Structures are given as C-alpha cells and as structure tokens.
Coordinates of C-alpha atoms in Angstrom, one line a residue:
X235 CA -4.0 -93.5 -83.8
X236 CA -5.8 -90.2 -84.6
X237 CA -8.8 -91.3 -82.5
X238 CA -6.7 -92.2 -79.5
X239 CA -4.8 -88.9 -79.5
X240 CA -7.9 -86.8 -80.0
X241 CA -9.8 -88.5 -77.2
X242 CA -6.9 -88.7 -74.7
X243 CA -6.4 -92.5 -74.9
X244 CA -3.1 -94.4 -75.1
X245 CA -2.6 -96.6 -78.1
X246 CA -1.5 -100.0 -76.8
X247 CA -1.2 -102.0 -80.0
X248 CA -2.4 -102.2 -83.6
X249 CA -3.9 -105.6 -84.7
X250 CA -4.2 -106.2 -88.5
X251 CA -4.8 -109.4 -90.4
X252 CA -3.6 -108.4 -93.9
X253 CA -5.3 -110.0 -96.8
X254 CA -7.4 -112.4 -94.7
X255 CA -11.2 -112.5 -95.0
X256 CA -13.2 -111.2 -92.1
X257 CA -15.5 -114.2 -92.4
X258 CA -13.0 -116.7 -90.9
X259 CA -12.1 -115.8 -87.4
X260 CA -10.1 -119.0 -86.7
X261 CA -7.6 -118.1 -89.5
X262 CA -7.0 -114.6 -88.2
X263 CA -3.9 -114.8 -86.0
X264 CA -4.0 -111.1 -85.1
X265 CA -7.6 -111.2 -84.1
X266 CA -7.0 -114.2 -81.9
X267 CA -4.1 -112.3 -80.3
X268 CA -6.4 -109.4 -79.7
X269 CA -8.8 -111.6 -77.8
X270 CA -5.9 -113.2 -75.7
X271 CA -4.5 -109.7 -74.9
X272 CA -8.0 -108.5 -73.9
X273 CA -8.3 -111.5 -71.5
X274 CA -5.1 -110.5 -69.9
X275 CA -6.4 -106.9 -69.4
X276 CA -3.9 -105.3 -71.7
X277 CA -6.5 -102.6 -72.8
X278 CA -10.1 -101.5 -72.1
X279 CA -11.1 -100.4 -75.6
X280 CA -10.9 -101.7 -79.1
X281 CA -11.3 -99.2 -82.0
X282 CA -12.3 -100.7 -85.3
X283 CA -12.5 -98.7 -88.5
X284 CA -15.3 -100.7 -90.0
X285 CA -17.6 -103.5 -89.0
X286 CA -16.5 -105.6 -92.0
X287 CA -12.9 -105.5 -90.6
X288 CA -14.1 -106.9 -87.3
X289 CA -16.2 -109.7 -88.7
X290 CA -18.4 -110.2 -91.8
X291 CA -20.5 -112.8 -89.9
X292 CA -23.4 -111.3 -87.8
X293 CA -23.1 -114.1 -85.2
X294 CA -19.4 -113.6 -84.8
X295 CA -19.8 -109.8 -84.5
X296 CA -22.2 -110.2 -81.6
X297 CA -20.4 -113.1 -80.0
X298 CA -17.0 -111.4 -79.9
X299 CA -18.3 -108.0 -78.8
X300 CA -20.1 -109.7 -76.0
X301 CA -17.0 -111.6 -75.0
X302 CA -15.0 -108.4 -74.9
X303 CA -17.7 -106.7 -73.0
X304 CA -17.6 -109.4 -70.3
X305 CA -13.8 -108.8 -70.1
X306 CA -14.5 -105.1 -69.5
X307 CA -13.5 -104.1 -73.0
X308 CA -15.7 -101.7 -75.1
X309 CA -15.6 -101.8 -78.9
X310 CA -16.0 -98.6 -80.9
X311 CA -16.8 -99.0 -84.6
X312 CA -15.4 -95.7 -86.0
X313 CA -17.1 -95.4 -89.4
X314 CA -20.5 -96.4 -88.1
X315 CA -20.2 -94.5 -84.7
X316 CA -21.3 -97.6 -82.8
X317 CA -20.3 -98.1 -79.2
X318 CA -20.9 -101.7 -78.1
X319 CA -21.7 -100.8 -74.5
X320 CA -24.4 -98.2 -75.3
X321 CA -28.0 -99.2 -74.9
X322 CA -28.7 -99.4 -78.6
X323 CA -25.2 -100.5 -79.5
X324 CA -26.0 -104.2 -80.0
X325 CA -29.2 -103.5 -82.1
X326 CA -27.2 -101.2 -84.4
X327 CA -24.4 -103.6 -84.6
X328 CA -26.8 -106.4 -85.6
X329 CA -28.2 -104.4 -88.4
X330 CA -24.8 -103.2 -89.8
X331 CA -23.3 -106.7 -89.4
X332 CA -26.1 -108.2 -91.3
X333 CA -25.5 -105.7 -94.1
X334 CA -21.8 -106.6 -94.1
X335 CA -22.6 -110.3 -94.2
X336 CA -24.8 -109.8 -97.2
X337 CA -22.0 -107.9 -98.9
X338 CA -19.7 -110.9 -98.3
X339 CA -22.3 -113.1 -100.0
X340 CA -22.4 -110.8 -103.0
X341 CA -18.6 -110.9 -103.2
X342 CA -18.7 -114.7 -103.0
X343 CA -21.4 -114.8 -105.8
X344 CA -19.2 -112.6 -108.0
X345 CA -16.2 -114.8 -107.4
X346 CA -18.2 -117.9 -108.4
X347 CA -19.3 -116.1 -111.6
X348 CA -15.7 -115.3 -112.3
X349 CA -14.8 -118.9 -111.9
X350 CA -17.5 -119.9 -114.4
X351 CA -16.0 -117.5 -116.9
X352 CA -12.5 -118.8 -116.3
X353 CA -13.8 -122.4 -116.9
X354 CA -15.3 -121.3 -120.2
X355 CA -11.9 -119.8 -121.2
X356 CA -9.9 -122.8 -120.0
X357 CA -7.9 -121.0 -117.3
X358 CA -5.5 -123.1 -115.3
X359 CA -6.3 -122.6 -111.6
X360 CA -3.8 -123.1 -108.7
X361 CA -0.1 -123.5 -109.0
X362 CA -0.6 -126.0 -111.8
X363 CA 2.5 -128.1 -111.1
X364 CA 1.7 -131.8 -111.3
X365 CA 3.8 -134.8 -112.1
X366 CA 4.9 -134.5 -115.8
X367 CA 4.1 -130.8 -116.2
X368 CA 5.2 -127.4 -115.0
X369 CA 3.0 -124.3 -115.2
X370 CA 4.1 -121.6 -117.6
X371 CA 2.4 -118.3 -116.8
X372 CA 1.4 -116.0 -119.6
X373 CA 0.7 -112.3 -119.6
X374 CA -2.8 -113.1 -118.4
X375 CA -4.3 -116.1 -116.7
X376 CA -6.0 -117.1 -119.9
X377 CA -2.6 -117.6 -121.5
X378 CA -1.3 -119.9 -118.8
X379 CA -0.2 -123.3 -120.2
X380 CA 1.6 -126.5 -119.3
X381 CA 5.1 -127.4 -120.4
X382 CA 6.1 -131.1 -120.3
X383 CA 8.9 -132.3 -118.1
X384 CA 10.0 -135.2 -120.1
X385 CA 11.6 -137.3 -117.4
X386 CA 8.5 -137.1 -115.3
X387 CA 6.2 -137.6 -118.3
X388 CA 8.0 -140.9 -118.9
X389 CA 6.9 -142.0 -115.4
X390 CA 3.3 -141.0 -116.2
X391 CA 3.3 -143.0 -119.4
X392 CA 4.9 -146.0 -117.7
X393 CA 2.2 -146.0 -115.0
X394 CA -0.5 -146.1 -117.7
X395 CA 1.3 -148.8 -119.7
X396 CA 1.7 -151.0 -116.7
X397 CA -1.9 -150.7 -115.7
X398 CA -3.1 -151.6 -119.2
X399 CA -0.7 -154.6 -119.1
X400 CA -2.6 -155.9 -116.2
X401 CA -0.7 -154.7 -113.1
X402 CA -2.7 -153.5 -110.2
X403 CA -2.2 -150.2 -108.4
X404 CA -0.3 -151.7 -105.5
X405 CA 2.0 -153.6 -107.9
X406 CA 2.6 -150.4 -109.9
X407 CA 3.5 -148.5 -106.7
X408 CA 6.1 -151.1 -105.8
X409 CA 7.4 -151.0 -109.4
X410 CA 7.9 -147.2 -109.2
X411 CA 9.9 -147.6 -106.0
X412 CA 11.9 -150.4 -107.5
X413 CA 12.7 -148.2 -110.6
X414 CA 13.5 -145.3 -108.3
X415 CA 11.0 -143.1 -110.1
X416 CA 10.5 -139.6 -108.6
X417 CA 7.1 -138.3 -107.5
X418 CA 5.8 -134.8 -108.2
X419 CA 6.9 -133.7 -104.7
X420 CA 10.4 -135.0 -105.2
X421 CA 10.0 -138.1 -103.1
X422 CA 10.4 -141.7 -104.1
X423 CA 8.1 -143.5 -101.6
X424 CA 5.1 -144.3 -103.9
X425 CA 1.8 -145.1 -102.2
X426 CA -1.2 -146.6 -104.0
X427 CA -3.0 -143.3 -103.7
X428 CA -0.3 -141.5 -105.7
X429 CA -0.7 -144.1 -108.5
X430 CA -4.5 -143.8 -108.3
X431 CA -4.3 -140.0 -108.7
X432 CA -2.1 -140.3 -111.8
X433 CA -4.6 -142.8 -113.4
X434 CA -7.5 -140.5 -112.6
X435 CA -6.1 -137.2 -113.8
X436 CA -7.5 -136.3 -117.2
X437 CA -5.0 -133.5 -117.5
X438 CA -2.6 -136.1 -118.9
X439 CA -4.9 -136.5 -121.9
X440 CA -4.9 -132.7 -122.5
X441 CA -7.9 -131.6 -120.5
X442 CA -8.4 -129.2 -117.6
X443 CA -10.7 -130.5 -114.8
X444 CA -13.1 -128.2 -113.0
X445 CA -15.9 -128.6 -110.4
X446 CA -14.0 -131.2 -108.4
X447 CA -14.9 -129.4 -105.1
X448 CA -17.3 -126.8 -103.8
X449 CA -17.5 -124.2 -101.1
X450 CA -20.1 -125.3 -98.6
X451 CA -20.5 -121.8 -97.1
X452 CA -19.3 -118.3 -98.1
X453 CA -18.7 -117.7 -94.4
X454 CA -16.1 -120.3 -93.7
X455 CA -14.7 -120.8 -97.3
X456 CA -14.2 -124.6 -96.6
X457 CA -13.8 -126.6 -99.8
X458 CA -15.5 -130.0 -99.9
X459 CA -14.4 -132.6 -102.5
X460 CA -17.1 -133.9 -104.9
X461 CA -16.9 -137.7 -104.9
X462 CA -19.2 -138.1 -107.9
X463 CA -16.9 -137.9 -110.9
X464 CA -19.8 -137.6 -113.3
X465 CA -20.2 -134.0 -112.0
X466 CA -16.7 -133.0 -113.1
X467 CA -16.3 -130.6 -115.9
X468 CA -13.5 -131.0 -118.4
X469 CA -12.3 -128.4 -121.0
X470 CA -9.8 -129.1 -123.7
X471 CA -6.5 -127.4 -122.7
X472 CA -4.0 -125.4 -124.8
X473 CA -1.1 -127.8 -123.9
X474 CA 0.4 -131.0 -125.3
X475 CA -1.1 -134.2 -123.8
X476 CA 1.3 -136.8 -122.2
X477 CA -1.0 -139.7 -123.1
X478 CA -3.5 -140.2 -125.9
X479 CA -7.2 -139.9 -125.4
X480 CA -7.5 -143.5 -126.4
X481 CA -5.2 -144.7 -123.6
X482 CA -7.1 -142.5 -121.1
X483 CA -10.4 -144.0 -122.1
X484 CA -9.1 -147.6 -122.0
X485 CA -7.7 -147.0 -118.5
X486 CA -11.0 -145.5 -117.3
X487 CA -12.9 -148.5 -118.7

C-alpha cells in the first residue's frame, strides 16, 4: 500500500495465501485468483514483498512472471528491487529464486530432522483418532497419549478374535454390518479394506508406527505411501494396548 501511494499507483487488490507454502502453486487459491484477474486486465502491475512469497520454485518464478509479462503485467519484487520487465530482470530473478528454492530445501531438511527426533521420543503425529482410541493432548507433543474408547475397543478385539477363529476379511466385514458395529468415522458400512486396516495397525498392540510414507519432493510436498511394510518403524507407545502382542503376532503370521 505504501509503495502504490508513493509511486502514484492505485491499489486494486491484496492477494495473500496465509500459511500456505510458496512451493505449491496449485494449492494457493489467492495466487490462482491473481492470475485469473491478470488475464482479465484488472491491473498492470504486481508488487511482491519478497521472491519467496511469490514462489520458492525457480521454474515457477520464471514461468509465472513470463505469463504475467505476456498479459502486459509487470512484477516488482520490493525487497530485491527487481523489475521483471527490465533487461536484467529475469537474470536477477533466476539467481534470487534459486537461493529461495535452496532455502526451502534447508527448511525441508530441518523438518525431516525434527520428525526423526519426534520418532525417537515416540511422539504421536496427526490427529491420532482411530477406531478404539481418542487422542489426549499433553502440555507438549511428547506427552500426547491415547485413551481407550471401550465400546470401539470391543469392536477391534472382536475383529482380531474372528480372524483367528478362521473367518476371512470379507466375512468379518459382513459380520460387523450384521452386529451393527460402528466404524471410526461413525458409519456402519464396513468394507474389507476397513477390516484390513484394523488387522494391520500395530497401534492396537501398543506401538506407534512411523515411516509409512515419504515426501517425494520438497517442492510439491506430495506424500507417497511405502508399500514395503518391512521399512516401517515401530516405537513402543505410552498408552494401553487394546490387544496383546501375542495376538498381534499370531494375526500377522
């Protein structure tokens, strides 16, 4: 706003994606709206405080400044004093964007290191609410624990007992529907996949599972499931198991 007033421009609109990483353009609704408004000729200049707020991906920075330039819109990066339409604008933008991208990589590496420390301390990630348990948050994440919901825990124990008695997953799913047993999401329409997830979740034996997925690239943050269960890492939790470790091992066998 100060820039526009000082330079005699009219402020058309502020675009801000609060709390969303600059590495993922497709998830930034405000950024996408900016591009649509530019296409409609709503403005002829975009003022960005810092390159990292525009994009932390070098290719995206160049791509979108070029798109805006083709629409007749200039981009001014305030902190770096870069004008996209100047002769050396793209060169300077490439250098600064590469530095911003490298900083994103360092942040990603620090996050991964933090996750490793959390695993060593047995921290419960996510919302922690699964069939049979509710998450009880402590003063710090290390103190988070699970509390058994007995009615749901009975369903979990029943699924394990039925499987050990010789019933298949499809038959167990039908039995859960017949007995009107509620799922974790509150529904009653049991699918074989839901039964399979219960039988493959070592949390019920008192363990916290880690390393079940990984981030393919720090630029898009997309999580990819790890299919090889031998790579999973389990840490003994600070909560009461719903089933014994012996039952867990027999079911896995």
